[in-house]
Amino acid sequence: MADSKILSEQDKKEIARYLGYGKVKPDPETESLIDIVAEEAISAVEFRRIYISAPVLDCADDASELNAADEPDALGKLEILGKRISSTGLARNLTGCDRCYIIAASLGAECDRLMARYASASMAKAVVLQAVCTQLLETRLNELERELADLPENSGKIFRPRFSPGYGDLDIALQGWILKVLEAPKKIGLSLTQSKMLTPSKSVTAFLGVARADGCPEKGTVFESGCSSCDKKDCAMRQEN
Amino acid sequence: MNFTDLLKKRMVFLDGAMGTLLQEAGLMAGENPEDWNITKPSLIEDIHFEYLSAGADVVYTNTFGATGIKLESEYELEDIVRSAVKNAKKAVTRAGKGFVALSLSSTGKLLKPLGDLGFEEAYESYREVVGIGSKAGADLIVVETMSDTYELKSAVLAAKESDLPVMATVAFDEKGKLLTGADPVAVIALLEGMKVDALGLNCGLDPRKAAPIIDEFLKYSSTPVAIKLNAGLPVQKDGKTVFDISPKEYGALIAQYAAKGVQLVGACCGSTPEHIRELVKACSSLPYVLPVRKNHTLISSYGPGLVVEDHTIIGERINPTGNKALRQSLAEGDFSYAVKEAIAQEEAGAHIIDVNAGLPGIDEKAVVCRLVSDIQRVTPLPLQIDSASADVIEAALRIYNGKAMVNSVNGKEESMERIFPTVAKYGGVVVALTLDEDGIPDDAAGRFLIAKKIVERAKSFGISKKDIVIDPLCMTISAVPTAMKETLAAVKMIKKELGVKTILGVSNISFGLPRRDIINANFYAKALHEGLDFSIINPLSESMRATYNAYRVLSGDKDGLNEYIEIYGSSAALKTGSKPAQSAKTSGAAKSKTAPTSLRECVLKGLISEAAKAAEELLATMTAMDIINTELVPALDEVGEGFEKGSVFLPQLMMSAETAAAAFEILKKTLPAAEDAGKGPVVIATVKGDIHDIGKNIVKVLLENYGFKVVDLGKDVNPEEVARVCVEKEAKLLGLSALMTTTVENMARTIEIVRRKSPATSIMVGGAVLNAKYAKSIDADRYCKDAMESVRYALEIFA
């Protein structure tokens, strides 16, 4: 989807999945609607992202910290850029990583405007746009990962699945810290509302672990990300790894 | 000499980066640079001093993030701002020269309607800092690195509350746009309208690629232009950010721009005092020229600005006079109809949308402001604020995002005294009617004299000719046989003698006549060829569009010719007269080649364009009520059941719903008013703090399909407001949605208040994070897992 206005077959499958089709092939009317909406969305939205590379300190070895009264849970203590983060989910995801990228990305305000416009003109287009933009954001983030993978410092490294605040036990309030560290409001126009929602709405903050090639504890380890870290087991969109 | 005098005399040198130097001195990522004003005052003072020593005339205080909204610090905002100004002033004293600019930048929040920060909250936040900073002795105020015109407007308004000079600069991306879509023209329109002392760009894009944007500024701005760019692009090196343009290169690069006519130069991220030293060296021998006065009429919204060069169409349909459906919807507090009208006019080719809510019995100020906000959420077209009330104009102009058109002022002294100061404060292009205390003169010469008086009076308020558009007022031809002759003579005279633009409400000419479209189109054609600059027309009228399209071809406009061929070249578009690409966009579903025979089938397949036709055909043999009961409702039920069983999916459900709604629009025209009234009302809202409303909107569409009257309160709605409306409407049913765990608590609070104030109201809830158990725990009557279940519950309640 990078430089083309045409969706790949894989993109279309994912969009249909977000729309609740599961493995069912959408009817021709819906397929055509997806194409129309995707074309408008791709030309309207502007993907903006910012990231920094940061060392990951595993504090589990730090006995004095472990015994601290205010941090009773010994597992899942990390320190990134001076910030103590307590999350077994993220700690597991970053096992074997001495570094990670902190990423913030957004499809921008234009995406929300288009959504509002569709919502008043055609809800069919609005629900399709919702799915198209979710996929568009995902695709752009995957492209960003490939771009990072090509950097010389990452040669021979393995990326963990992206892990966002709100996944598993990783506090959603960390979004605010990420935005501040990255100066995301200034640099890409991404901010938080009072109730801690990202605006513009099609946006992501995430950690991307960079592991040593031998950093995987054992072959075949499945790292939690996205759906598998979520407690809502009855979700219609759920995908198992 | 003060700052303004200096700006008149020679090129002004601004300072370079603060943040970059603080990071080098050990500032951590995420740490507040502003705290250092208190914890390391001498370090900050030294940085200012070094910039002054390198040749800077102006140093910016270290207050980039210092607003009550953004700053999270152990120190008080007032102490930080006061210390920041003090540090800069000490440096100025030490250097024996220089000016202290109080720096304001983004609050770090997105303003409504995209985000949740109110315009007035943003304004108050800036005003607080401006108050502290000016009291502490700042010499000027700079609003810098802004990337949203709306926030920019709130900050500049606050800055203008002081007596200090105000400069404002914005951060463009590589494509020459702000993060929320404005281009240089839109930024100039806004800032010149608000009469800043200098404007321009800082931070943002690579200075090596800034030429096209700087050229735009120099082309359109009559105000001194400032540039303060980054020392190249940030490059990550060993976890550190470095910038790739050396001081010498930077000086040479900026000198090239300065030579074209820039008045203030400095540097931004990645720069050092050395950059400023080289910059001063490279620029100080350049000749200094103040900007010449430009005569472009600029109008803007949040997106790209409009330079009025060709004939400009103002869509007139958002006006309750003569639009019954709009009148009714506004009286009921429903703004969605007006928003749809705005989109339809944009798609039909309007360049500006007129917004009028002059309707007895409604709070015009509140309604116009809400319309402005709602319409600016969905269309980038500029608006014309149209009211007979100066209070309404002032309120709407204040919250408008951009530089609007204003309709209107007239030649009465009272009108000019009231309207011109408002336009001078907020900016705007104002429509002036050629009438005064003695009424409307009969002939062109009389109207010309009033126009002349208006232009002169406007000048005394600091409003230049380019921001005035004269309406020489078109009379009704059936009453005044010379109406066209005199009006068009006035248009010509005003343009030629006064050099101002003209506008007409075209359809007045045909008042009282049959087939008004014929007269309107002919008059319009004549006016266009006489050089009329703006017309207020119905852009959905085929004959007016055809007239305009023909005019473009006949006036030798090459793009007009191409578009004409594009529009009328294909037989399918013959009837519509709008661009085929545009009409394709509006029709959602794919067109099938073989037209289905029944309305039922249209609904099942979501074939919107065929449905209206099918409905009309059925009306020949059946009553509307019969069609609804035997065709529409069974089809909707079938789709709904399919959705519940999992054989029909959400997009199809919505397409069917829209198809049914389109058919219903046709049928409704033949229904007696009593049968058209609908069940309900059902009040729906997305709770306070939540800005994701797609689920609520889906529910709304389906409820309306099933004949319910829906009062949609929108998103991020206060609990008290929900309760108030439930009481006022005696609502039997309320639907609430919340998407996030962080906002579900507001749902609980809303339910609690509604229970207390409107105990007869049943409450259904929905949203991604809810379930039946949770819904019960917050005292909702029903958890609806999807939109169909909401319909079922509504049918149950109203059974």
JSON list of C-alpha atoms in Angstrom, two decimals, chain A residues 51-218:
[
{"chain": "A", "resi": 51, "resn": "TYR", "atom": "CA", "xyz": [10.73, 7.29, 17.04]},
{"chain": "A", "resi": 52, "resn": "ILE", "atom": "CA", "xyz": [13.83, 7.10, 19.15]},
{"chain": "A", "resi": 53, "resn": "SER", "atom": "CA", "xyz": [16.09, 4.26, 20.03]},
{"chain": "A", "resi": 54, "resn": "ALA", "atom": "CA", "xyz": [16.46, 3.69, 23.79]},
{"chain": "A", "resi": 55, "resn": "PRO", "atom": "CA", "xyz": [18.36, 1.24, 25.94]},
{"chain": "A", "resi": 56, "resn": "VAL", "atom": "CA", "xyz": [16.27, -1.24, 27.90]},
{"chain": "A", "resi": 57, "resn": "LEU", "atom": "CA", "xyz": [17.45, -1.94, 31.44]},
{"chain": "A", "resi": 58, "resn": "ASP", "atom": "CA", "xyz": [16.12, -5.04, 33.07]},
{"chain": "A", "resi": 59, "resn": "CYS", "atom": "CA", "xyz": [15.71, -4.23, 36.74]},
{"chain": "A", "resi": 60, "resn": "ALA", "atom": "CA", "xyz": [14.81, -7.77, 37.76]},
{"chain": "A", "resi": 61, "resn": "ASP", "atom": "CA", "xyz": [18.46, -8.29, 38.70]},
{"chain": "A", "resi": 62, "resn": "ASP", "atom": "CA", "xyz": [18.46, -5.27, 40.93]},
{"chain": "A", "resi": 63, "resn": "ALA", "atom": "CA", "xyz": [17.83, -6.83, 44.32]},
{"chain": "A", "resi": 64, "resn": "SER", "atom": "CA", "xyz": [17.55, -3.59, 46.22]},
{"chain": "A", "resi": 65, "resn": "GLU", "atom": "CA", "xyz": [14.84, -2.40, 43.86]},
{"chain": "A", "resi": 66, "resn": "LEU", "atom": "CA", "xyz": [13.04, -5.71, 44.14]},
{"chain": "A", "resi": 67, "resn": "ASN", "atom": "CA", "xyz": [12.66, -5.34, 47.82]},
{"chain": "A", "resi": 68, "resn": "ALA", "atom": "CA", "xyz": [11.36, -1.84, 47.71]},
{"chain": "A", "resi": 69, "resn": "ALA", "atom": "CA", "xyz": [8.06, -1.66, 49.49]},
{"chain": "A", "resi": 70, "resn": "ASP", "atom": "CA", "xyz": [6.30, 0.29, 46.79]},
{"chain": "A", "resi": 71, "resn": "GLU", "atom": "CA", "xyz": [7.23, -2.25, 44.14]},
{"chain": "A", "resi": 72, "resn": "PRO", "atom": "CA", "xyz": [6.12, -5.54, 45.58]},
{"chain": "A", "resi": 73, "resn": "ASP", "atom": "CA", "xyz": [5.88, -7.33, 42.23]},
{"chain": "A", "resi": 74, "resn": "ALA", "atom": "CA", "xyz": [9.37, -8.49, 41.46]},
{"chain": "A", "resi": 75, "resn": "LEU", "atom": "CA", "xyz": [8.57, -9.61, 37.94]},
{"chain": "A", "resi": 76, "resn": "GLY", "atom": "CA", "xyz": [8.46, -7.31, 34.96]},
{"chain": "A", "resi": 77, "resn": "LYS", "atom": "CA", "xyz": [10.49, -4.35, 36.13]},
{"chain": "A", "resi": 78, "resn": "LEU", "atom": "CA", "xyz": [12.11, -2.40, 33.34]},
{"chain": "A", "resi": 79, "resn": "GLU", "atom": "CA", "xyz": [13.78, 0.94, 33.00]},
{"chain": "A", "resi": 80, "resn": "ILE", "atom": "CA", "xyz": [13.66, 2.84, 29.72]},
{"chain": "A", "resi": 81, "resn": "LEU", "atom": "CA", "xyz": [15.11, 6.36, 29.48]},
{"chain": "A", "resi": 82, "resn": "GLY", "atom": "CA", "xyz": [14.99, 6.69, 33.22]},
{"chain": "A", "resi": 83, "resn": "LYS", "atom": "CA", "xyz": [11.36, 5.61, 33.42]},
{"chain": "A", "resi": 84, "resn": "ARG", "atom": "CA", "xyz": [10.55, 2.64, 35.64]},
{"chain": "A", "resi": 85, "resn": "ILE", "atom": "CA", "xyz": [7.99, 0.48, 33.91]},
{"chain": "A", "resi": 86, "resn": "SER", "atom": "CA", "xyz": [6.25, -2.33, 35.66]},
{"chain": "A", "resi": 87, "resn": "SER", "atom": "CA", "xyz": [4.70, -4.81, 33.24]},
{"chain": "A", "resi": 88, "resn": "THR", "atom": "CA", "xyz": [5.23, -8.53, 32.94]},
{"chain": "A", "resi": 89, "resn": "GLY", "atom": "CA", "xyz": [3.78, -8.39, 29.43]},
{"chain": "A", "resi": 90, "resn": "LEU", "atom": "CA", "xyz": [6.28, -5.83, 28.17]},
{"chain": "A", "resi": 91, "resn": "ALA", "atom": "CA", "xyz": [9.12, -7.45, 30.09]},
{"chain": "A", "resi": 92, "resn": "ARG", "atom": "CA", "xyz": [8.39, -10.78, 28.42]},
{"chain": "A", "resi": 93, "resn": "ASN", "atom": "CA", "xyz": [8.10, -9.09, 25.03]},
{"chain": "A", "resi": 94, "resn": "LEU", "atom": "CA", "xyz": [11.47, -7.39, 25.51]},
{"chain": "A", "resi": 95, "resn": "THR", "atom": "CA", "xyz": [13.29, -10.47, 26.77]},
{"chain": "A", "resi": 96, "resn": "GLY", "atom": "CA", "xyz": [16.70, -10.56, 25.16]},
{"chain": "A", "resi": 97, "resn": "CYS", "atom": "CA", "xyz": [16.46, -6.94, 24.02]},
{"chain": "A", "resi": 98, "resn": "ASP", "atom": "CA", "xyz": [19.04, -4.47, 25.23]},
{"chain": "A", "resi": 99, "resn": "ARG", "atom": "CA", "xyz": [17.47, -1.76, 23.13]},
{"chain": "A", "resi": 100, "resn": "CYS", "atom": "CA", "xyz": [14.05, -0.84, 21.82]},
{"chain": "A", "resi": 101, "resn": "TYR", "atom": "CA", "xyz": [12.45, 1.76, 19.63]},
{"chain": "A", "resi": 102, "resn": "ILE", "atom": "CA", "xyz": [9.81, 3.97, 21.12]},
{"chain": "A", "resi": 103, "resn": "ILE", "atom": "CA", "xyz": [7.40, 4.84, 18.36]},
{"chain": "A", "resi": 104, "resn": "ALA", "atom": "CA", "xyz": [4.49, 7.22, 17.92]},
{"chain": "A", "resi": 105, "resn": "ALA", "atom": "CA", "xyz": [2.60, 7.32, 14.64]},
{"chain": "A", "resi": 106, "resn": "SER", "atom": "CA", "xyz": [-0.62, 8.74, 13.28]},
{"chain": "A", "resi": 107, "resn": "LEU", "atom": "CA", "xyz": [-2.74, 8.98, 10.17]},
{"chain": "A", "resi": 108, "resn": "GLY", "atom": "CA", "xyz": [-3.43, 12.59, 11.15]},
{"chain": "A", "resi": 109, "resn": "ALA", "atom": "CA", "xyz": [-6.32, 14.92, 11.62]},
{"chain": "A", "resi": 110, "resn": "GLU", "atom": "CA", "xyz": [-7.48, 14.53, 8.03]},
{"chain": "A", "resi": 111, "resn": "CYS", "atom": "CA", "xyz": [-8.45, 10.95, 8.80]},
{"chain": "A", "resi": 112, "resn": "ASP", "atom": "CA", "xyz": [-10.80, 12.11, 11.57]},
{"chain": "A", "resi": 113, "resn": "ARG", "atom": "CA", "xyz": [-12.25, 14.81, 9.36]},
{"chain": "A", "resi": 114, "resn": "LEU", "atom": "CA", "xyz": [-12.96, 12.30, 6.62]},
{"chain": "A", "resi": 115, "resn": "MET", "atom": "CA", "xyz": [-14.59, 10.07, 9.22]},
{"chain": "A", "resi": 116, "resn": "ALA", "atom": "CA", "xyz": [-16.83, 12.91, 10.40]},
{"chain": "A", "resi": 117, "resn": "ARG", "atom": "CA", "xyz": [-17.68, 13.76, 6.82]},
{"chain": "A", "resi": 118, "resn": "TYR", "atom": "CA", "xyz": [-18.64, 10.22, 5.98]},
{"chain": "A", "resi": 119, "resn": "ALA", "atom": "CA", "xyz": [-20.58, 9.87, 9.21]},
{"chain": "A", "resi": 120, "resn": "SER", "atom": "CA", "xyz": [-22.85, 12.66, 8.11]},
{"chain": "A", "resi": 121, "resn": "ALA", "atom": "CA", "xyz": [-23.09, 11.62, 4.46]},
{"chain": "A", "resi": 122, "resn": "SER", "atom": "CA", "xyz": [-22.92, 7.81, 4.55]},
{"chain": "A", "resi": 123, "resn": "MET", "atom": "CA", "xyz": [-22.46, 5.53, 7.54]},
{"chain": "A", "resi": 124, "resn": "ALA", "atom": "CA", "xyz": [-21.71, 2.63, 5.21]},
{"chain": "A", "resi": 125, "resn": "LYS", "atom": "CA", "xyz": [-18.66, 4.52, 4.01]},
{"chain": "A", "resi": 126, "resn": "ALA", "atom": "CA", "xyz": [-17.84, 5.53, 7.59]},
{"chain": "A", "resi": 127, "resn": "VAL", "atom": "CA", "xyz": [-17.69, 1.95, 8.88]},
{"chain": "A", "resi": 128, "resn": "VAL", "atom": "CA", "xyz": [-15.61, 0.92, 5.89]},
{"chain": "A", "resi": 129, "resn": "LEU", "atom": "CA", "xyz": [-13.28, 3.89, 6.40]},
{"chain": "A", "resi": 130, "resn": "GLN", "atom": "CA", "xyz": [-12.78, 2.85, 9.99]},
{"chain": "A", "resi": 131, "resn": "ALA", "atom": "CA", "xyz": [-11.55, -0.56, 8.84]},
{"chain": "A", "resi": 132, "resn": "VAL", "atom": "CA", "xyz": [-9.53, 0.79, 5.93]},
{"chain": "A", "resi": 133, "resn": "CYS", "atom": "CA", "xyz": [-7.66, 3.24, 8.17]},
{"chain": "A", "resi": 134, "resn": "THR", "atom": "CA", "xyz": [-6.95, 0.60, 10.80]},
{"chain": "A", "resi": 135, "resn": "GLN", "atom": "CA", "xyz": [-5.31, -1.48, 8.10]},
{"chain": "A", "resi": 136, "resn": "LEU", "atom": "CA", "xyz": [-3.60, 1.51, 6.53]},
{"chain": "A", "resi": 137, "resn": "LEU", "atom": "CA", "xyz": [-2.00, 2.40, 9.86]},
{"chain": "A", "resi": 138, "resn": "GLU", "atom": "CA", "xyz": [-0.91, -1.20, 10.39]},
{"chain": "A", "resi": 139, "resn": "THR", "atom": "CA", "xyz": [0.63, -1.38, 6.93]},
{"chain": "A", "resi": 140, "resn": "ARG", "atom": "CA", "xyz": [2.49, 1.89, 7.37]},
{"chain": "A", "resi": 141, "resn": "LEU", "atom": "CA", "xyz": [3.86, 0.71, 10.71]},
{"chain": "A", "resi": 142, "resn": "ASN", "atom": "CA", "xyz": [5.05, -2.51, 9.11]},
{"chain": "A", "resi": 143, "resn": "GLU", "atom": "CA", "xyz": [6.78, -0.43, 6.46]},
{"chain": "A", "resi": 144, "resn": "LEU", "atom": "CA", "xyz": [8.43, 1.62, 9.19]},
{"chain": "A", "resi": 145, "resn": "GLU", "atom": "CA", "xyz": [9.67, -1.59, 10.79]},
{"chain": "A", "resi": 146, "resn": "ARG", "atom": "CA", "xyz": [11.21, -2.69, 7.52]},
{"chain": "A", "resi": 147, "resn": "GLU", "atom": "CA", "xyz": [12.84, 0.72, 7.18]},
{"chain": "A", "resi": 148, "resn": "LEU", "atom": "CA", "xyz": [14.33, 0.35, 10.66]},
{"chain": "A", "resi": 149, "resn": "ALA", "atom": "CA", "xyz": [15.42, -3.20, 9.96]},
{"chain": "A", "resi": 150, "resn": "ASP", "atom": "CA", "xyz": [17.51, -1.89, 7.06]},
{"chain": "A", "resi": 151, "resn": "LEU", "atom": "CA", "xyz": [19.54, 0.42, 9.30]},
{"chain": "A", "resi": 152, "resn": "PRO", "atom": "CA", "xyz": [23.14, -0.75, 9.75]},
{"chain": "A", "resi": 153, "resn": "GLU", "atom": "CA", "xyz": [22.86, -0.85, 13.55]},
{"chain": "A", "resi": 154, "resn": "ASN", "atom": "CA", "xyz": [20.03, -3.36, 13.23]},
{"chain": "A", "resi": 155, "resn": "SER", "atom": "CA", "xyz": [21.76, -5.83, 10.98]},
{"chain": "A", "resi": 156, "resn": "GLY", "atom": "CA", "xyz": [21.59, -9.28, 12.48]},
{"chain": "A", "resi": 157, "resn": "LYS", "atom": "CA", "xyz": [18.95, -8.14, 14.96]},
{"chain": "A", "resi": 158, "resn": "ILE", "atom": "CA", "xyz": [15.44, -9.43, 15.38]},
{"chain": "A", "resi": 159, "resn": "PHE", "atom": "CA", "xyz": [12.44, -7.21, 16.09]},
{"chain": "A", "resi": 160, "resn": "ARG", "atom": "CA", "xyz": [9.85, -8.24, 18.62]},
{"chain": "A", "resi": 161, "resn": "PRO", "atom": "CA", "xyz": [6.19, -7.67, 17.82]},
{"chain": "A", "resi": 162, "resn": "ARG", "atom": "CA", "xyz": [5.19, -4.07, 18.59]},
{"chain": "A", "resi": 163, "resn": "PHE", "atom": "CA", "xyz": [3.84, -3.68, 22.10]},
{"chain": "A", "resi": 164, "resn": "SER", "atom": "CA", "xyz": [1.57, -0.77, 22.97]},
{"chain": "A", "resi": 165, "resn": "PRO", "atom": "CA", "xyz": [0.38, 0.75, 26.24]},
{"chain": "A", "resi": 166, "resn": "GLY", "atom": "CA", "xyz": [-2.91, -0.94, 27.02]},
{"chain": "A", "resi": 167, "resn": "TYR", "atom": "CA", "xyz": [-1.71, -4.36, 25.85]},
{"chain": "A", "resi": 168, "resn": "GLY", "atom": "CA", "xyz": [-1.85, -6.89, 28.67]},
{"chain": "A", "resi": 169, "resn": "ASP", "atom": "CA", "xyz": [-0.76, -5.27, 31.91]},
{"chain": "A", "resi": 170, "resn": "LEU", "atom": "CA", "xyz": [1.12, -2.38, 30.32]},
{"chain": "A", "resi": 171, "resn": "ASP", "atom": "CA", "xyz": [-0.44, 0.79, 31.75]},
{"chain": "A", "resi": 172, "resn": "ILE", "atom": "CA", "xyz": [-2.25, 2.84, 29.11]},
{"chain": "A", "resi": 173, "resn": "ALA", "atom": "CA", "xyz": [-1.13, 5.98, 30.94]},
{"chain": "A", "resi": 174, "resn": "LEU", "atom": "CA", "xyz": [2.34, 5.36, 29.47]},
{"chain": "A", "resi": 175, "resn": "GLN", "atom": "CA", "xyz": [1.02, 6.85, 26.25]},
{"chain": "A", "resi": 176, "resn": "GLY", "atom": "CA", "xyz": [1.41, 10.28, 27.82]},
{"chain": "A", "resi": 177, "resn": "TRP", "atom": "CA", "xyz": [5.02, 9.63, 28.75]},
{"chain": "A", "resi": 178, "resn": "ILE", "atom": "CA", "xyz": [5.82, 8.37, 25.24]},
{"chain": "A", "resi": 179, "resn": "LEU", "atom": "CA", "xyz": [4.27, 11.45, 23.65]},
{"chain": "A", "resi": 180, "resn": "LYS", "atom": "CA", "xyz": [6.28, 13.71, 25.93]},
{"chain": "A", "resi": 181, "resn": "VAL", "atom": "CA", "xyz": [9.58, 11.94, 25.37]},
{"chain": "A", "resi": 182, "resn": "LEU", "atom": "CA", "xyz": [9.09, 11.99, 21.61]},
{"chain": "A", "resi": 183, "resn": "GLU", "atom": "CA", "xyz": [7.68, 15.56, 21.60]},
{"chain": "A", "resi": 184, "resn": "ALA", "atom": "CA", "xyz": [4.90, 14.01, 19.57]},
{"chain": "A", "resi": 185, "resn": "PRO", "atom": "CA", "xyz": [2.44, 16.92, 19.81]},
{"chain": "A", "resi": 186, "resn": "LYS", "atom": "CA", "xyz": [4.98, 19.26, 18.24]},
{"chain": "A", "resi": 187, "resn": "LYS", "atom": "CA", "xyz": [6.56, 16.84, 15.80]},
{"chain": "A", "resi": 188, "resn": "ILE", "atom": "CA", "xyz": [3.62, 14.84, 14.46]},
{"chain": "A", "resi": 189, "resn": "GLY", "atom": "CA", "xyz": [0.58, 16.56, 15.95]},
{"chain": "A", "resi": 190, "resn": "LEU", "atom": "CA", "xyz": [-0.30, 13.63, 18.18]},
{"chain": "A", "resi": 191, "resn": "SER", "atom": "CA", "xyz": [-1.68, 14.36, 21.61]},
{"chain": "A", "resi": 192, "resn": "LEU", "atom": "CA", "xyz": [-3.87, 12.99, 24.38]},
{"chain": "A", "resi": 193, "resn": "THR", "atom": "CA", "xyz": [-7.30, 14.08, 25.44]},
{"chain": "A", "resi": 194, "resn": "GLN", "atom": "CA", "xyz": [-8.12, 14.56, 29.10]},
{"chain": "A", "resi": 195, "resn": "SER", "atom": "CA", "xyz": [-9.50, 11.04, 29.21]},
{"chain": "A", "resi": 196, "resn": "LYS", "atom": "CA", "xyz": [-6.17, 9.80, 27.81]},
{"chain": "A", "resi": 197, "resn": "MET", "atom": "CA", "xyz": [-7.33, 9.03, 24.29]},
{"chain": "A", "resi": 198, "resn": "LEU", "atom": "CA", "xyz": [-4.98, 9.60, 21.40]},
{"chain": "A", "resi": 199, "resn": "THR", "atom": "CA", "xyz": [-6.02, 12.36, 19.01]},
{"chain": "A", "resi": 200, "resn": "PRO", "atom": "CA", "xyz": [-6.08, 12.12, 16.01]},
{"chain": "A", "resi": 201, "resn": "SER", "atom": "CA", "xyz": [-7.83, 8.84, 16.65]},
{"chain": "A", "resi": 202, "resn": "LYS", "atom": "CA", "xyz": [-6.02, 6.61, 14.15]},
{"chain": "A", "resi": 203, "resn": "SER", "atom": "CA", "xyz": [-2.73, 6.67, 16.00]},
{"chain": "A", "resi": 204, "resn": "VAL", "atom": "CA", "xyz": [-0.38, 4.32, 17.79]},
{"chain": "A", "resi": 205, "resn": "THR", "atom": "CA", "xyz": [2.28, 4.47, 20.46]},
{"chain": "A", "resi": 206, "resn": "ALA", "atom": "CA", "xyz": [4.42, 1.38, 20.88]},
{"chain": "A", "resi": 207, "resn": "PHE", "atom": "CA", "xyz": [7.65, -0.22, 21.99]},
{"chain": "A", "resi": 208, "resn": "LEU", "atom": "CA", "xyz": [9.54, -2.21, 19.39]},
{"chain": "A", "resi": 209, "resn": "GLY", "atom": "CA", "xyz": [12.10, -4.49, 20.97]},
{"chain": "A", "resi": 210, "resn": "VAL", "atom": "CA", "xyz": [15.40, -5.02, 19.20]},
{"chain": "A", "resi": 211, "resn": "ALA", "atom": "CA", "xyz": [16.78, -8.43, 20.18]},
{"chain": "A", "resi": 212, "resn": "ARG", "atom": "CA", "xyz": [20.15, -9.94, 19.66]},
{"chain": "A", "resi": 213, "resn": "ALA", "atom": "CA", "xyz": [19.89, -12.69, 17.06]},
{"chain": "A", "resi": 214, "resn": "ASP", "atom": "CA", "xyz": [20.58, -15.14, 19.89]},
{"chain": "A", "resi": 215, "resn": "GLY", "atom": "CA", "xyz": [18.32, -13.20, 22.23]},
{"chain": "A", "resi": 216, "resn": "CYS", "atom": "CA", "xyz": [15.35, -15.51, 21.93]},
{"chain": "A", "resi": 217, "resn": "PRO", "atom": "CA", "xyz": [15.17, -17.64, 25.07]},
{"chain": "A", "resi": 218, "resn": "GLU", "atom": "CA", "xyz": [14.18, -20.73, 23.18]}
]
